[in-house]
PDB file of C-alpha atoms in Angstrom:
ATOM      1  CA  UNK A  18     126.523  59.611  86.455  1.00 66.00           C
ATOM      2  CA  UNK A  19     123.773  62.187  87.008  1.00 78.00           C
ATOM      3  CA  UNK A  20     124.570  65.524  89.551  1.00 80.00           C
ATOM      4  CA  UNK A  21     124.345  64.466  93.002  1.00 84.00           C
ATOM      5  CA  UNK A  22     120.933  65.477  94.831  1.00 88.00           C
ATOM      6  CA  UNK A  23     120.714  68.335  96.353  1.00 91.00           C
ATOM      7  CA  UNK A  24     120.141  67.822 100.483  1.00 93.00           C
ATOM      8  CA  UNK A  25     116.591  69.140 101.765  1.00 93.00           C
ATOM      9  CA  UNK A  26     117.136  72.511 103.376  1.00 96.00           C
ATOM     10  CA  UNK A  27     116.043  71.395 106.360  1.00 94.00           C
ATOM     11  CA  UNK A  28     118.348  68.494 106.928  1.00 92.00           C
ATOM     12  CA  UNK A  29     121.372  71.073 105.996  1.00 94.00           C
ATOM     13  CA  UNK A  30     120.188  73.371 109.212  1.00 96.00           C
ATOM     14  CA  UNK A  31     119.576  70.751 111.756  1.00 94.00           C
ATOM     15  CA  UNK A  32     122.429  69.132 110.365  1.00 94.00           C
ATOM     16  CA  UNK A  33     124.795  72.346 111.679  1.00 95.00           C
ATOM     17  CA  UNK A  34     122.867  72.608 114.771  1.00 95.00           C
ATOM     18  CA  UNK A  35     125.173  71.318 118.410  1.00 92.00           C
ATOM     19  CA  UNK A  36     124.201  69.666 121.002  1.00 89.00           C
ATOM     20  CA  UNK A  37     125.693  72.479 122.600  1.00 90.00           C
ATOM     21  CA  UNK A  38     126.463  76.071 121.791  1.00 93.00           C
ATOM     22  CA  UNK A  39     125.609  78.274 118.534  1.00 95.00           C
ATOM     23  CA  UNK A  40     127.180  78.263 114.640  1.00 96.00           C
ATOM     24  CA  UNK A  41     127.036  81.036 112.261  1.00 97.00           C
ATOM     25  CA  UNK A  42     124.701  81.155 109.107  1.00 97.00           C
ATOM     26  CA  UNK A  43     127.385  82.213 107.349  1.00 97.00           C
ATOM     27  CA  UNK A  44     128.642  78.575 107.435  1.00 96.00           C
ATOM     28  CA  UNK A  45     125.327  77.079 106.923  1.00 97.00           C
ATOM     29  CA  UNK A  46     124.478  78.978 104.021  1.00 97.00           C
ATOM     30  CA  UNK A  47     127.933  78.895 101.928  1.00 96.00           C
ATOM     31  CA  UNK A  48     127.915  75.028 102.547  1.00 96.00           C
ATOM     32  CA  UNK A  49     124.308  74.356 101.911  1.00 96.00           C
ATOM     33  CA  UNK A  50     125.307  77.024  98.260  1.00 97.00           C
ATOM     34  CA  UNK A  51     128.573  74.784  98.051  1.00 96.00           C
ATOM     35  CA  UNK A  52     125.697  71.406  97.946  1.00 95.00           C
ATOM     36  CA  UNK A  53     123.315  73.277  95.273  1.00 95.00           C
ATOM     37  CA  UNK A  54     120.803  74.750  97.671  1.00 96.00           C
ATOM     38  CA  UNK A  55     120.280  78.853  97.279  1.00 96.00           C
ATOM     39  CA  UNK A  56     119.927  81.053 100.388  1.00 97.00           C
ATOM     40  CA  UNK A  57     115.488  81.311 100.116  1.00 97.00           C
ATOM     41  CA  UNK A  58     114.859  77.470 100.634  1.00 97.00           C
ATOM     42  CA  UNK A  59     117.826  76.879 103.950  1.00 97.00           C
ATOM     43  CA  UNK A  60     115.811  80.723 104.995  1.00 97.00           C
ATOM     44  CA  UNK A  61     112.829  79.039 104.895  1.00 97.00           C
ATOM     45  CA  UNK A  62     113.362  76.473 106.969  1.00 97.00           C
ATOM     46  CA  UNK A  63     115.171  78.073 109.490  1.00 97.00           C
ATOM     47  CA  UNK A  64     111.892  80.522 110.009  1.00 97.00           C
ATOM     48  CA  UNK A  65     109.800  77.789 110.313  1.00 97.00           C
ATOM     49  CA  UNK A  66     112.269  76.180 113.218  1.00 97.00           C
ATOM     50  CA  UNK A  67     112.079  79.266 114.972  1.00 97.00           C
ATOM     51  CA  UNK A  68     108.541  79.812 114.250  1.00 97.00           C
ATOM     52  CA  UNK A  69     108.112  76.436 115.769  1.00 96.00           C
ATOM     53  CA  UNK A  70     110.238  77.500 118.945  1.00 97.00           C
ATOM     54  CA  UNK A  71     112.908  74.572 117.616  1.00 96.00           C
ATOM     55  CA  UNK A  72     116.140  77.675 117.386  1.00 97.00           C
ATOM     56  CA  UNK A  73     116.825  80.828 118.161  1.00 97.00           C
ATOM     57  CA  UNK A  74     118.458  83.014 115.532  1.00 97.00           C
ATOM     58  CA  UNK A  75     120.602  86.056 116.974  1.00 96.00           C
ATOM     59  CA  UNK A  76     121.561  88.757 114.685  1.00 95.00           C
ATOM     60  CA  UNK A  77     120.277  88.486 110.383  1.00 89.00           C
ATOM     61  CA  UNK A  78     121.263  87.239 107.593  1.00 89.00           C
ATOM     62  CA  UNK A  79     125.184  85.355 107.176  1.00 95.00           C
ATOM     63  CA  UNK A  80     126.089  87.478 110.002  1.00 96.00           C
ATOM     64  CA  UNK A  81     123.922  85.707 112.673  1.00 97.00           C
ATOM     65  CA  UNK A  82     123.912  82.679 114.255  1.00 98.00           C
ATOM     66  CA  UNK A  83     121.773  79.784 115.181  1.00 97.00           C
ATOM     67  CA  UNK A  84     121.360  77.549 118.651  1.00 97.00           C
ATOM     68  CA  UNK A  85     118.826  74.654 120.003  1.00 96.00           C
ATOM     69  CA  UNK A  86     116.362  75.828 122.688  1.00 97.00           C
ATOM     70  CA  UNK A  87     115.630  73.169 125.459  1.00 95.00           C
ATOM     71  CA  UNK A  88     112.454  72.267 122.976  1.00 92.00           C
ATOM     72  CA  UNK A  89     114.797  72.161 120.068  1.00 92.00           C
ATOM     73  CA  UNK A  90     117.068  70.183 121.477  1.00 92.00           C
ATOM     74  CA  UNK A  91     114.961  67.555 122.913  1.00 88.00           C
ATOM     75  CA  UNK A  92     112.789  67.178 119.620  1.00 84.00           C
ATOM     76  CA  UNK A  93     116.122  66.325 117.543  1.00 87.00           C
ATOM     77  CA  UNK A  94     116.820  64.272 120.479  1.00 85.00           C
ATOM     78  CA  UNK A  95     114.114  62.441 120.158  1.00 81.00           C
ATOM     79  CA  UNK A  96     114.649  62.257 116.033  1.00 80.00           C
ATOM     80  CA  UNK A  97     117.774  61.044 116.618  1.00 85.00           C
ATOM     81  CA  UNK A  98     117.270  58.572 118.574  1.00 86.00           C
ATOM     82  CA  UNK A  99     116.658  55.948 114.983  1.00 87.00           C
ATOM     83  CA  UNK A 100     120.092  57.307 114.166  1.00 88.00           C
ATOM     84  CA  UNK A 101     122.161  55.873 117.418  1.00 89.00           C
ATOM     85  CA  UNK A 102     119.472  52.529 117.288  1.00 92.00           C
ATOM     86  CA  UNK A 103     120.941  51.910 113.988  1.00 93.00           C
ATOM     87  CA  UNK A 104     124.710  52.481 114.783  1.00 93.00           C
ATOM     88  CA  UNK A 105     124.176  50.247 118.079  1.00 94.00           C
ATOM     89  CA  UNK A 106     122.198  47.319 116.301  1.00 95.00           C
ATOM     90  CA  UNK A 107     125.522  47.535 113.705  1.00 95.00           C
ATOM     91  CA  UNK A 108     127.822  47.350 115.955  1.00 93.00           C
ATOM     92  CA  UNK A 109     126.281  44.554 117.930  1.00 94.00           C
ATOM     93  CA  UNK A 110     125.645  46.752 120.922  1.00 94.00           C
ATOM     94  CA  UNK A 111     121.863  46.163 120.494  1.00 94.00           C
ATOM     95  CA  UNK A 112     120.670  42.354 120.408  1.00 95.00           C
ATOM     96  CA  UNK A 113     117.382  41.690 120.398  1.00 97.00           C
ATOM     97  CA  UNK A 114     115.698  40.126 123.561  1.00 96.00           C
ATOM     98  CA  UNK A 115     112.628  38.312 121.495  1.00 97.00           C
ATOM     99  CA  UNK A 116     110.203  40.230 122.633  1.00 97.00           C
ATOM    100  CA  UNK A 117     107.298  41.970 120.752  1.00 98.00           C
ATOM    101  CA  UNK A 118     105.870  45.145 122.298  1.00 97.00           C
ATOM    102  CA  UNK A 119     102.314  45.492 121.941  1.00 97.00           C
ATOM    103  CA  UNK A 120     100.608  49.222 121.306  1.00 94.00           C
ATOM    104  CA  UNK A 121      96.868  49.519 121.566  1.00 92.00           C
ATOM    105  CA  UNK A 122      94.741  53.063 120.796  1.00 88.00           C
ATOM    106  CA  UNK A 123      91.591  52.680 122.951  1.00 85.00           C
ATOM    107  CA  UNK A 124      89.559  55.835 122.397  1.00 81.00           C
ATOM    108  CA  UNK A 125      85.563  56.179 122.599  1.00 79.00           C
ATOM    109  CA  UNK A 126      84.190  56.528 118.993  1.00 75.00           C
ATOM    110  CA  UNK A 127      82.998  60.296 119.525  1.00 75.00           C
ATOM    111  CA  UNK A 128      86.753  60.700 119.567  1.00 78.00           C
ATOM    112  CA  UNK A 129      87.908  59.302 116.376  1.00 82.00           C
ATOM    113  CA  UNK A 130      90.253  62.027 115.226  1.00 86.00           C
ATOM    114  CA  UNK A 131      92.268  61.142 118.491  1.00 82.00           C
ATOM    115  CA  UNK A 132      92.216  57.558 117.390  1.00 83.00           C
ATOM    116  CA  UNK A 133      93.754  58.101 114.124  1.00 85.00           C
ATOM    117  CA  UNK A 134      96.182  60.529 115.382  1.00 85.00           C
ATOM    118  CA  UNK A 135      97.348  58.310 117.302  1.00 86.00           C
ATOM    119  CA  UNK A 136      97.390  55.226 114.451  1.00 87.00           C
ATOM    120  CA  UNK A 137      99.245  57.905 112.142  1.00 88.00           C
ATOM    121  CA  UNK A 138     101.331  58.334 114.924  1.00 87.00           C
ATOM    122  CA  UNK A 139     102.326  54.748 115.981  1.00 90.00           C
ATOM    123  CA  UNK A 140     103.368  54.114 112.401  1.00 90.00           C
ATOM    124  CA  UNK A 141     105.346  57.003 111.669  1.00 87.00           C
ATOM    125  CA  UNK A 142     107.763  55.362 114.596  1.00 89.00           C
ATOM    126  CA  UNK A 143     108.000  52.033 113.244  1.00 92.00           C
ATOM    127  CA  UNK A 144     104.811  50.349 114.467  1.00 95.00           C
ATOM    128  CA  UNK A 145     103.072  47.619 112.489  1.00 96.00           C
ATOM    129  CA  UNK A 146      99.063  47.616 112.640  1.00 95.00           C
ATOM    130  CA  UNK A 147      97.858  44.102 113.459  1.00 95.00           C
ATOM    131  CA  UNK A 148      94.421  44.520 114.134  1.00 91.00           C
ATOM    132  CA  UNK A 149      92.236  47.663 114.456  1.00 86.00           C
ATOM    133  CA  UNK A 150      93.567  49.523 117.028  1.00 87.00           C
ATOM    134  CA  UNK A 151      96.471  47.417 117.555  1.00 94.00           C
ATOM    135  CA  UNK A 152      99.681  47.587 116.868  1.00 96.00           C
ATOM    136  CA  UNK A 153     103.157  45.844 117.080  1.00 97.00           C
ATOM    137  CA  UNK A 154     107.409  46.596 117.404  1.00 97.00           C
ATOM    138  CA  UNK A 155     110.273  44.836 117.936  1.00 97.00           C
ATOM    139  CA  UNK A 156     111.142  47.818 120.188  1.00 96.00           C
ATOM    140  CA  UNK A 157     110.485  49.446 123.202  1.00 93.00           C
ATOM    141  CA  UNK A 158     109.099  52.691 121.640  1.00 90.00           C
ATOM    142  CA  UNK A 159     108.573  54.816 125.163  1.00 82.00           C
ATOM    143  CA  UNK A 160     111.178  56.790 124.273  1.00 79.00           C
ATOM    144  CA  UNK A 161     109.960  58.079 121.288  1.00 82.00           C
ATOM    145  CA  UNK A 162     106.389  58.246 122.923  1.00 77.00           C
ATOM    146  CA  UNK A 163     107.757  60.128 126.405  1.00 55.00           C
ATOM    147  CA  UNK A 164     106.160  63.730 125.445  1.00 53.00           C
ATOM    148  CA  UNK A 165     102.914  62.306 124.532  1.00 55.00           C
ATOM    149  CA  UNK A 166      99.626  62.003 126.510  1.00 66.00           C
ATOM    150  CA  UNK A 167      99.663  58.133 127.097  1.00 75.00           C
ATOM    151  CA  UNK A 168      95.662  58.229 128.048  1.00 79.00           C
ATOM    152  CA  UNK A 169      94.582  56.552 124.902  1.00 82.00           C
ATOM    153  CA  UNK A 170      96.918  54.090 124.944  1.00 88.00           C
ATOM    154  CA  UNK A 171      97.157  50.403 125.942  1.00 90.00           C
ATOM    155  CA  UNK A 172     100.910  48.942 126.676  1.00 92.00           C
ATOM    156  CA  UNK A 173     101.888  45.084 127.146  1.00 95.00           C
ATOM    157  CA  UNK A 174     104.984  42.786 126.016  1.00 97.00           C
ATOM    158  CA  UNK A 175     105.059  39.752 125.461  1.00 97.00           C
ATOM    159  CA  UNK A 176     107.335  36.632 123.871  1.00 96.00           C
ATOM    160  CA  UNK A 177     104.843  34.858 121.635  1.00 96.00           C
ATOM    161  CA  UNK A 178     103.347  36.694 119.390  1.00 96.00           C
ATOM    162  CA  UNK A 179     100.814  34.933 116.209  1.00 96.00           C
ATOM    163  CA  UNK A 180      99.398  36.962 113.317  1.00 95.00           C
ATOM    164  CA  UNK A 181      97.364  35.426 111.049  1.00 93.00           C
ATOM    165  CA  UNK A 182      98.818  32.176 111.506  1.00 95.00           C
ATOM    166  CA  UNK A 183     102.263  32.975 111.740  1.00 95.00           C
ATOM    167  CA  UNK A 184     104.398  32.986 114.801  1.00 96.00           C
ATOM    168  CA  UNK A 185     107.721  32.566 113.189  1.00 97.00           C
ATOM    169  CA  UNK A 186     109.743  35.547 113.681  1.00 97.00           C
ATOM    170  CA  UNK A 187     111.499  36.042 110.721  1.00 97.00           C
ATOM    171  CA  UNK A 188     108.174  35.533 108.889  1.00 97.00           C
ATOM    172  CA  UNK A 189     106.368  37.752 110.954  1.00 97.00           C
ATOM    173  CA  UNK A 190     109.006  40.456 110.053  1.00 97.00           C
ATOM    174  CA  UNK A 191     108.774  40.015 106.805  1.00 98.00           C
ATOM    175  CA  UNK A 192     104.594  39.694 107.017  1.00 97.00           C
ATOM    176  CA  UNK A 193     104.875  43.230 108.701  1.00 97.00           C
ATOM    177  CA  UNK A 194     107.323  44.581 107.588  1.00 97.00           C
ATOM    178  CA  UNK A 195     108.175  43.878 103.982  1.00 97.00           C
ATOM    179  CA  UNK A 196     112.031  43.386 103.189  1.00 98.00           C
ATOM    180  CA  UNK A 197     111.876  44.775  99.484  1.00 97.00           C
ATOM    181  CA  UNK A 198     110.951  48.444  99.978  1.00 97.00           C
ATOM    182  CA  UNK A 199     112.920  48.934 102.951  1.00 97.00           C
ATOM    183  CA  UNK A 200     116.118  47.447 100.963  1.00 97.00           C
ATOM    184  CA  UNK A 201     115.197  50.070  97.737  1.00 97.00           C
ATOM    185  CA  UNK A 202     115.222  52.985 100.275  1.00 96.00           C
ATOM    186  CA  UNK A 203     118.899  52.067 100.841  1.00 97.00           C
ATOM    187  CA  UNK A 204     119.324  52.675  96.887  1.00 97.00           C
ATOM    188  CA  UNK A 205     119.858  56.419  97.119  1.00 93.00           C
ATOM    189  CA  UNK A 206     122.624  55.718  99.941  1.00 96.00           C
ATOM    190  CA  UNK A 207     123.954  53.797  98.302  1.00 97.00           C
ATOM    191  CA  UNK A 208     124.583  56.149  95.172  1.00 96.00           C
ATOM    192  CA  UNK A 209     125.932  58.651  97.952  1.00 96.00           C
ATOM    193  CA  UNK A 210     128.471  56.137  98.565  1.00 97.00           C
ATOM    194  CA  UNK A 211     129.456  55.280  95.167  1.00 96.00           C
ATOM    195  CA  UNK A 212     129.848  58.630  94.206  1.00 95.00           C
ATOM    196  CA  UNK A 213     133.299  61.019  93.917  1.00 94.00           C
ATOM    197  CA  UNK A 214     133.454  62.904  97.078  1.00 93.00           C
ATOM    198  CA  UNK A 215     133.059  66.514  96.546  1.00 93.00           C
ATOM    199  CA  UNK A 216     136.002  68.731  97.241  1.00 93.00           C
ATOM    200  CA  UNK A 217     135.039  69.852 100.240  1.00 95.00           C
ATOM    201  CA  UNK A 218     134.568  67.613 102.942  1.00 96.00           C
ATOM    202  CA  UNK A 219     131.700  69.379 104.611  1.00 95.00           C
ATOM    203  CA  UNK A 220     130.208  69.377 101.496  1.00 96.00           C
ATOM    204  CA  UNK A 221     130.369  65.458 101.367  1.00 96.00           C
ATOM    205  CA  UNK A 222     129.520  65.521 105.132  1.00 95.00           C
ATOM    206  CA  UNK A 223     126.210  66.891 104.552  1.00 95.00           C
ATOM    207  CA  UNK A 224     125.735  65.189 101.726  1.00 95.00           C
ATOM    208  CA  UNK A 225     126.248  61.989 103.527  1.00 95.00           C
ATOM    209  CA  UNK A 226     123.687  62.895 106.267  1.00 93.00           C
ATOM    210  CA  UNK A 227     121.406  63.745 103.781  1.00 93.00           C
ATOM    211  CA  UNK A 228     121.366  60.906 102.155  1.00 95.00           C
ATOM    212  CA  UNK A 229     121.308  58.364 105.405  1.00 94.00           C
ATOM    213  CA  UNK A 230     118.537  60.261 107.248  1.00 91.00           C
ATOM    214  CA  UNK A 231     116.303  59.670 103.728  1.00 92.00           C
ATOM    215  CA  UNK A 232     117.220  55.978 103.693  1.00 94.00           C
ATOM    216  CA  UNK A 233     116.335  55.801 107.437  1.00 93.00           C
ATOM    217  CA  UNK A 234     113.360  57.891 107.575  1.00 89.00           C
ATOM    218  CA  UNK A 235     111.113  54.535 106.747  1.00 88.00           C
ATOM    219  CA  UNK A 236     113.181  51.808 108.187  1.00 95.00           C
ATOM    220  CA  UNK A 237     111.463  50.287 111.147  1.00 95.00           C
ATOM    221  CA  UNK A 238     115.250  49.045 111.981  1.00 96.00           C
ATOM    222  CA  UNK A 239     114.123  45.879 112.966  1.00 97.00           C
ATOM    223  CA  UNK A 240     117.080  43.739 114.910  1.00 97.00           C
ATOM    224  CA  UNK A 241     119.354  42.224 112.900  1.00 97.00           C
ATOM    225  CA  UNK A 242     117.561  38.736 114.495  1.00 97.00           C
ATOM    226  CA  UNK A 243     114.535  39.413 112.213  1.00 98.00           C
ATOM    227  CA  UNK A 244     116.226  40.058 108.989  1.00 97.00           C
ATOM    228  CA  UNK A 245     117.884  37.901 106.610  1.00 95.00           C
ATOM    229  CA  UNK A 246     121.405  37.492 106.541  1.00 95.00           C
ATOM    230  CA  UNK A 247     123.544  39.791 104.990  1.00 96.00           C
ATOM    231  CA  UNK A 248     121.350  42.592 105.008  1.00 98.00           C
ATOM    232  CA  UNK A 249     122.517  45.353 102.881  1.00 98.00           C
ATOM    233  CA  UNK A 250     120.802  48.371 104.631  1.00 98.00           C
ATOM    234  CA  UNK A 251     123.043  47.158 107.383  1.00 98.00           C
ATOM    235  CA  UNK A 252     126.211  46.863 105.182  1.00 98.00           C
ATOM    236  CA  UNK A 253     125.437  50.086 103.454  1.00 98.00           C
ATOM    237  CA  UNK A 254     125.300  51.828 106.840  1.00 97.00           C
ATOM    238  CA  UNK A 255     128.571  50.463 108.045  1.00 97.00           C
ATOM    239  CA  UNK A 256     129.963  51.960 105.052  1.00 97.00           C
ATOM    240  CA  UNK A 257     128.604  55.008 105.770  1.00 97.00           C
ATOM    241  CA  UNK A 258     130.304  55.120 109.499  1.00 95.00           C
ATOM    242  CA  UNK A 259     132.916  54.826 107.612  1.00 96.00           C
ATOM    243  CA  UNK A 260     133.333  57.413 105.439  1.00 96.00           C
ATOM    244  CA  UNK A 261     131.888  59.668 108.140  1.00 95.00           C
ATOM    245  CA  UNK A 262     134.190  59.023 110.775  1.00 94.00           C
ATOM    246  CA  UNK A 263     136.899  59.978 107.948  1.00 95.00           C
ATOM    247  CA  UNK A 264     135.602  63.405 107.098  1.00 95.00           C
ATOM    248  CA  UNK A 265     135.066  63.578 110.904  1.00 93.00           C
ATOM    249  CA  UNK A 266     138.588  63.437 111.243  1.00 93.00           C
ATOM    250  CA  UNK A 267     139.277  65.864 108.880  1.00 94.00           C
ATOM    251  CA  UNK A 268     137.164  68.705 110.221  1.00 93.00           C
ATOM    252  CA  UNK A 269     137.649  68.415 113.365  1.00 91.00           C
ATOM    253  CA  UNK A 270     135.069  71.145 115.193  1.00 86.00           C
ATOM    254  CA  UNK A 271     133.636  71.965 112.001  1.00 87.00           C
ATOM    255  CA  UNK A 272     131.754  68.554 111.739  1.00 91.00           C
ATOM    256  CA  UNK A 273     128.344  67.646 111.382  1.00 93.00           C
ATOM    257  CA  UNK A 274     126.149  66.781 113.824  1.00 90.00           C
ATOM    258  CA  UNK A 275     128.273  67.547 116.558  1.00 87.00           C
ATOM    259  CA  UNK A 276     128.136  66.830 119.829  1.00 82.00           C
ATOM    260  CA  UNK A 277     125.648  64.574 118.818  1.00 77.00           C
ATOM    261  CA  UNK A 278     126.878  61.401 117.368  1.00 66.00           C
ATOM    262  CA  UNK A 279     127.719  59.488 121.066  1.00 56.00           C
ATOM    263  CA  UNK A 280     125.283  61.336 122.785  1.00 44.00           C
TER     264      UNK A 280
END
């Protein structure tokens, strides 16, 4: 079996950040060491969150510390919400109500950059482009959209919903939505999974989150209603609770993500 990957550097910070409260870089760097990752990439990153006004850092190098500001905070938030989606639609928390949720980018042609913005946008949450200018979720995406200026855009919801001939919902998932790639993304979870845990549980922790947020990053999580049955992105993930909630147990305060998890 090949070395395990080594988590992106800035997955390892926001991984440490709270909900509440500060931790020390001396904790996020001898982990993110512990996982393969030297000190200049997990620096990095952490300059461009404050540059970006994400965290404030308080005192240098392993001697300092780290905590959300009120932007921070609500842009992982907001990053997380795919995350608790997930764990809800899993745990059966989440059915789906058969409606489709309709987005629509109306912008005059002198503004086109707004336009695709906006289409770049839509699709980076989960949307599905049905027509120009159009597109289409299982989900009610406000949340994700709550920060934005909503003047280009057109809302509407409805139960029926035909593209290109097809109305059936399973087959419209799988016209928007392809099954195949999604499923592959799950591949490099489900290594994670497979794989010895390292001896540290923090380690395994963060190597956990890394791998989940990498599968998840291009799922539109589409209710379990509109995939077929079993789905293994969905058994993979249960597997992953898991394991998590395991190592959870074992750190106690040190864990990942904390504070997070139920909010």
């Amino acid at each position: 079996m090949t070395a395990a990957p080594v988590p992106a550097p800035r997955t390892v910070v926001e991984a440490f950040l709270p909900l509440d409260g500060e931790v020390g870089l001396d904790l996020v760097y001898g982990t993110a060491n512990a996982a393969g990752l030297a000190d200049q990439p997990v620096r990095l990153a952490i300059r461009r969150l404050v540059a970006a006004g994400d965290v404030e850092q308080r005192g240098r190098g392993r001697a300092g510390t780290l905590r959300l500001t009120g932007a921070g905070r609500a842009q992982l938030d907001r990053d997380r919400l795919a995350l608790r989606l997930a764990r809800a639609q899993d745990t059966g928390r989440a059915p789906w109500d058969g409606s489709w949720h309709l987005l629509a980018v109306s912008v005059e042609e002198s503004a086109r950059a707004v336009r695709d913005a906006w289409r770049r946008e839509l699709s980076a949450i989960g949307a599905a482009p049905v027509s120009t200018g159009l597109h289409v979720s299982a989900h009610d995406l406000s949340a994700l959209l709550a920060t934005a200026d909503r003047r280009h855009l057109v809302l509407a919801t409805t139960d029926r919903l035909e593209v290109r001939g097809t109305s059936d919902p399973l087959a419209l998932a799988e016209r928007l939505w392809p099954a195949a790639p999604v499923d592959r993304a799950y591949d490099a979870l489900a290594d994670a999974l497979a794989r010895p845990p390292a001896q540290d549980p923090l380690v395994q922790q963060l190597r956990l989150a890394d791998a989940l947020e990498r599968a998840v990053r291009d799922d539109p999580l589409l209710p379990p209603e509109l995939r077929p049955q079993p789905w293994r992105p969905a058994q993979l993930r249960r597997r992953w609770y898991a394991a998590w909630t395991a190592l959870a147990e074992q750190l106690g305060t040190r864990t990942l993500y904390r504070g997070w998890w139920d909010a």
